[in-house]
PDB file of C-alpha atoms in Angstrom:
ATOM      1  CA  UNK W   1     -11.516   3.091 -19.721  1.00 78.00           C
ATOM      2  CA  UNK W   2     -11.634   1.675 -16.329  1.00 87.00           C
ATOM      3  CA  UNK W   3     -12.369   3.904 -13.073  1.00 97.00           C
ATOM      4  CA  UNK W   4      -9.233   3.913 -10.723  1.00 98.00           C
ATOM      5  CA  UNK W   5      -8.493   4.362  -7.470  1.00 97.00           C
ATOM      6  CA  UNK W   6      -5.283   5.741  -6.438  1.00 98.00           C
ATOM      7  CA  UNK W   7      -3.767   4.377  -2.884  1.00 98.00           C
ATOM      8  CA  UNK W   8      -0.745   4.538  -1.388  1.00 98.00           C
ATOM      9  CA  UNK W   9       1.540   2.376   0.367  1.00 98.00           C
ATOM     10  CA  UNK W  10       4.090   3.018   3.180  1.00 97.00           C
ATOM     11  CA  UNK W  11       6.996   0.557   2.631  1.00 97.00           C
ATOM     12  CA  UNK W  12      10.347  -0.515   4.160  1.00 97.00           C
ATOM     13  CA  UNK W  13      13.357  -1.590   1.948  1.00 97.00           C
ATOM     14  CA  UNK W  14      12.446  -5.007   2.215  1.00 96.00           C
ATOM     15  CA  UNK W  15       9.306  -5.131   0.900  1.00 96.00           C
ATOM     16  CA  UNK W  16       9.915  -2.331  -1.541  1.00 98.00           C
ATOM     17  CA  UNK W  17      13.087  -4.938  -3.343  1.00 98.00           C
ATOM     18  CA  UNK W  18      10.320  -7.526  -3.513  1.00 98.00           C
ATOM     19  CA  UNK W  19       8.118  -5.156  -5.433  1.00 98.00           C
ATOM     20  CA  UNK W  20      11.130  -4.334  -7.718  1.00 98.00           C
ATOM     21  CA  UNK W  21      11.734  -7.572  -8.338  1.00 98.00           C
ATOM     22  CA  UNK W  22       7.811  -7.828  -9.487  1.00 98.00           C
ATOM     23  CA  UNK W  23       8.992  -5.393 -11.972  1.00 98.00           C
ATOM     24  CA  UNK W  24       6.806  -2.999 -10.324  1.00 98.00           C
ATOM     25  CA  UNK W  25       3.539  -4.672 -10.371  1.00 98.00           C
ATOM     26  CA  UNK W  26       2.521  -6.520  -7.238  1.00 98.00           C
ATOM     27  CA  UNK W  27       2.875  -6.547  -3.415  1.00 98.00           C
ATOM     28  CA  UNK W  28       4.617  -9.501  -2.040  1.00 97.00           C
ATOM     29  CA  UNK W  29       2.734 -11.904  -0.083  1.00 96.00           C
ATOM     30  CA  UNK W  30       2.096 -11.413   3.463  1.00 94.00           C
ATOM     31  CA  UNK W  31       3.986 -13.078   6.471  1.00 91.00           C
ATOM     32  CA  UNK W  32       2.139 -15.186   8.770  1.00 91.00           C
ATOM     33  CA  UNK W  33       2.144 -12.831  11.551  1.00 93.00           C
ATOM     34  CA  UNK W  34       0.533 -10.257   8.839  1.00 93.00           C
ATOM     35  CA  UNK W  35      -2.883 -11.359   8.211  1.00 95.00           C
ATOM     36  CA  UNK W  36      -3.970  -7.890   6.085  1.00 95.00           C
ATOM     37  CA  UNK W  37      -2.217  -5.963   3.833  1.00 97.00           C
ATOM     38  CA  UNK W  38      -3.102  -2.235   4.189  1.00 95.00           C
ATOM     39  CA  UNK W  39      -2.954   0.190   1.427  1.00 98.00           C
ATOM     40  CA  UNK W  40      -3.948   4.158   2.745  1.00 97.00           C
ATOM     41  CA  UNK W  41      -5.952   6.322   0.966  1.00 96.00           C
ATOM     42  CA  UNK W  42      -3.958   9.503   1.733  1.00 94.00           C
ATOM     43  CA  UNK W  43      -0.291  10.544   0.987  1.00 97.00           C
ATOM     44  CA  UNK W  44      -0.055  12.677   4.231  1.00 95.00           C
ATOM     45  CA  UNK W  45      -0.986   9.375   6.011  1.00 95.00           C
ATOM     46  CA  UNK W  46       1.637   6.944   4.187  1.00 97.00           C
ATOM     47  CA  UNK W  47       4.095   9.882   4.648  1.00 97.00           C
ATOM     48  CA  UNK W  48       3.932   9.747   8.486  1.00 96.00           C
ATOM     49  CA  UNK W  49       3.876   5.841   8.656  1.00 96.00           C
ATOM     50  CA  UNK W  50       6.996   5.525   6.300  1.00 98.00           C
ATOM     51  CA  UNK W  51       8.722   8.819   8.167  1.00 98.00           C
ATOM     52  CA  UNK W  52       8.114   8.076  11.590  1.00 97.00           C
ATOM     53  CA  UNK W  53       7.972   4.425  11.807  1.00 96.00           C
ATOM     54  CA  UNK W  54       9.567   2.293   8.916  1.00 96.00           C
ATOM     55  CA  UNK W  55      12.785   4.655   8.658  1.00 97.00           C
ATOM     56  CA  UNK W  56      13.635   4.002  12.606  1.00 96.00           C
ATOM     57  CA  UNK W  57      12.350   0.277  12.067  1.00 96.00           C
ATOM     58  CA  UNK W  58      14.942  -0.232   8.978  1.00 96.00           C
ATOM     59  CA  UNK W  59      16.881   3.120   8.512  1.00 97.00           C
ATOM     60  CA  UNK W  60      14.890   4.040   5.387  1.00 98.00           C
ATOM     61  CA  UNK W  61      10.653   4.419   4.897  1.00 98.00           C
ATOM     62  CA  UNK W  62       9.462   4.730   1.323  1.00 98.00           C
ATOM     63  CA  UNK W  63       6.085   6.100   0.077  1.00 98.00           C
ATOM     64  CA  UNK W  64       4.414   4.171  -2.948  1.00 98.00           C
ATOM     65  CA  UNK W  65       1.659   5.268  -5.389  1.00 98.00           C
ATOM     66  CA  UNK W  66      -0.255   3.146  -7.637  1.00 98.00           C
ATOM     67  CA  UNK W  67      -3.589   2.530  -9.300  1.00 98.00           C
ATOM     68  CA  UNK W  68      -6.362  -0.182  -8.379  1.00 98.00           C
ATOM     69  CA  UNK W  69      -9.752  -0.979 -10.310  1.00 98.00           C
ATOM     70  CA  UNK W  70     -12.195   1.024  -8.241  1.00 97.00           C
ATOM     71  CA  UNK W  71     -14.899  -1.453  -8.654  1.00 96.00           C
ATOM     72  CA  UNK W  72     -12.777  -4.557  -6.825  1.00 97.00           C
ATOM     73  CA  UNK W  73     -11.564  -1.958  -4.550  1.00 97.00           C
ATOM     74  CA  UNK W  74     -15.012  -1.198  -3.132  1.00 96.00           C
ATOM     75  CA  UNK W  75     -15.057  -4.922  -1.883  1.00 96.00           C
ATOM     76  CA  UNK W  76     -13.262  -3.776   0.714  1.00 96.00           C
ATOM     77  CA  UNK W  77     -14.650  -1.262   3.232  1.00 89.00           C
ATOM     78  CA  UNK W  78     -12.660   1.745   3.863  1.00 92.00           C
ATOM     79  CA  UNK W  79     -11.171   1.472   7.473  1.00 94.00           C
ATOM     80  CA  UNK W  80     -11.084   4.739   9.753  1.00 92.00           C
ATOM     81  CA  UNK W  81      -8.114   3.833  11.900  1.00 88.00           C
ATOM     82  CA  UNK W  82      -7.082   6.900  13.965  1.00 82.00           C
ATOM     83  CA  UNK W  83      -8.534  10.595  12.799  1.00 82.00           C
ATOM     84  CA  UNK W  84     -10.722  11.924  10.287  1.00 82.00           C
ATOM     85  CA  UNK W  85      -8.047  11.026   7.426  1.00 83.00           C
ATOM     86  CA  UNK W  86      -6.271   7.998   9.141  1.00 90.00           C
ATOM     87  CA  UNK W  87      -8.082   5.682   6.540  1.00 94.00           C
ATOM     88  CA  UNK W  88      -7.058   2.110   5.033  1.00 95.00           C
ATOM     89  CA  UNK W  89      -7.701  -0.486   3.098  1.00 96.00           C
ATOM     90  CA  UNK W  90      -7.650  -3.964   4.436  1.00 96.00           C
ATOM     91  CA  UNK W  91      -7.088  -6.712   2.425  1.00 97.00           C
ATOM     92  CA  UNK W  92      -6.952 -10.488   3.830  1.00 97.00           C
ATOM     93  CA  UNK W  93      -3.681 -12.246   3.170  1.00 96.00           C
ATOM     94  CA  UNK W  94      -5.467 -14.554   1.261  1.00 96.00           C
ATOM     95  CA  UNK W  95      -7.011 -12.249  -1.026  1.00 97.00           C
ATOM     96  CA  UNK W  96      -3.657 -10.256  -2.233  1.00 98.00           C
ATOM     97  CA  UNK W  97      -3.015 -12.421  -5.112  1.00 97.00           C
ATOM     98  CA  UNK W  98      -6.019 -11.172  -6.770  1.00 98.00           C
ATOM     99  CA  UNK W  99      -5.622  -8.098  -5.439  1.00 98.00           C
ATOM    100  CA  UNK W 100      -2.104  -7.521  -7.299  1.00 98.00           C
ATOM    101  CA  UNK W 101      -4.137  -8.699 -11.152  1.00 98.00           C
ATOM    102  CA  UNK W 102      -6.165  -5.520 -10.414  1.00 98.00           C
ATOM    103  CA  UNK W 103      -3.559  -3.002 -10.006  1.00 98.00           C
ATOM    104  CA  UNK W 104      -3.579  -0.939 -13.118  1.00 98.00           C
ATOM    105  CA  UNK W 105      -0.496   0.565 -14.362  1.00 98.00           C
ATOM    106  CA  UNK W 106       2.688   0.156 -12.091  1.00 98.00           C
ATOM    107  CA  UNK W 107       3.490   1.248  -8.532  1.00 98.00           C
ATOM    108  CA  UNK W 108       5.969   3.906  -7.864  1.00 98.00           C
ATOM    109  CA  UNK W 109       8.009   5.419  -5.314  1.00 98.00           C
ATOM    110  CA  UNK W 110       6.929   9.207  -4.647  1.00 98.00           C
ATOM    111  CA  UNK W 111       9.023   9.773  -1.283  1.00 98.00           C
ATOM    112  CA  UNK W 112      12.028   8.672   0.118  1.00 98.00           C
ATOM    113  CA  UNK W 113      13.410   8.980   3.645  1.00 98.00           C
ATOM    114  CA  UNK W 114      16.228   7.851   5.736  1.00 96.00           C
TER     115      UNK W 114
END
């Protein structure tokens, strides 16, 4: 059985359609002024981002859950971005193709706000 890591994502509508339409199973690419994609390693934390700022940014913020190998996770260093459990992932751009063939299981919503 392979070790997992569990992460969360805070997501507008947008992005979230594009992650239905992977039939749950991978994060769209990047745009080009988005050079990192940036997975959290705390629901409180994806709960504030997709509260506070993607539901006044597009009139709805949705929190994601979903599984990642822990072993290619640990490629990338955990990123303290604000307090003691403001933490991320960062991913290149370039490197979320690969990133999406180690996501184990599918992604799911766990909160909803508008």
């Amino acid at each position: 059985m392979t070790e997992t890591m569990t992460l969360w994502r805070p997501t507008g509508p947008q992005e979230l359609d594009l992650v239905r339409a992977s039939g749950w199973t991978a994060w769209p690419p990047r745009l080009p002024d988005q050079p990192i994609f940036y997975p959290v390693l705390n629901e409180q934390y994806a709960v504030m981002i997709a509260r506070d700022w993607n539901v006044p940014a597009s009139g709805a913020g949705f929190v994601t859950r979903f599984e990642v190998e822990a072993a290619f996770a640990a490629r990338y260093p955990v990123q303290q971005v604000g307090g003691r459990d403001i933490l991320e992932l960062w991913v290149p751009a370039e490197d979320l193709d690969e990133f999406n063939r180690h996501i184990v299981g599918l992604i799911e919503v766990v909160h909803e706000f508008r």
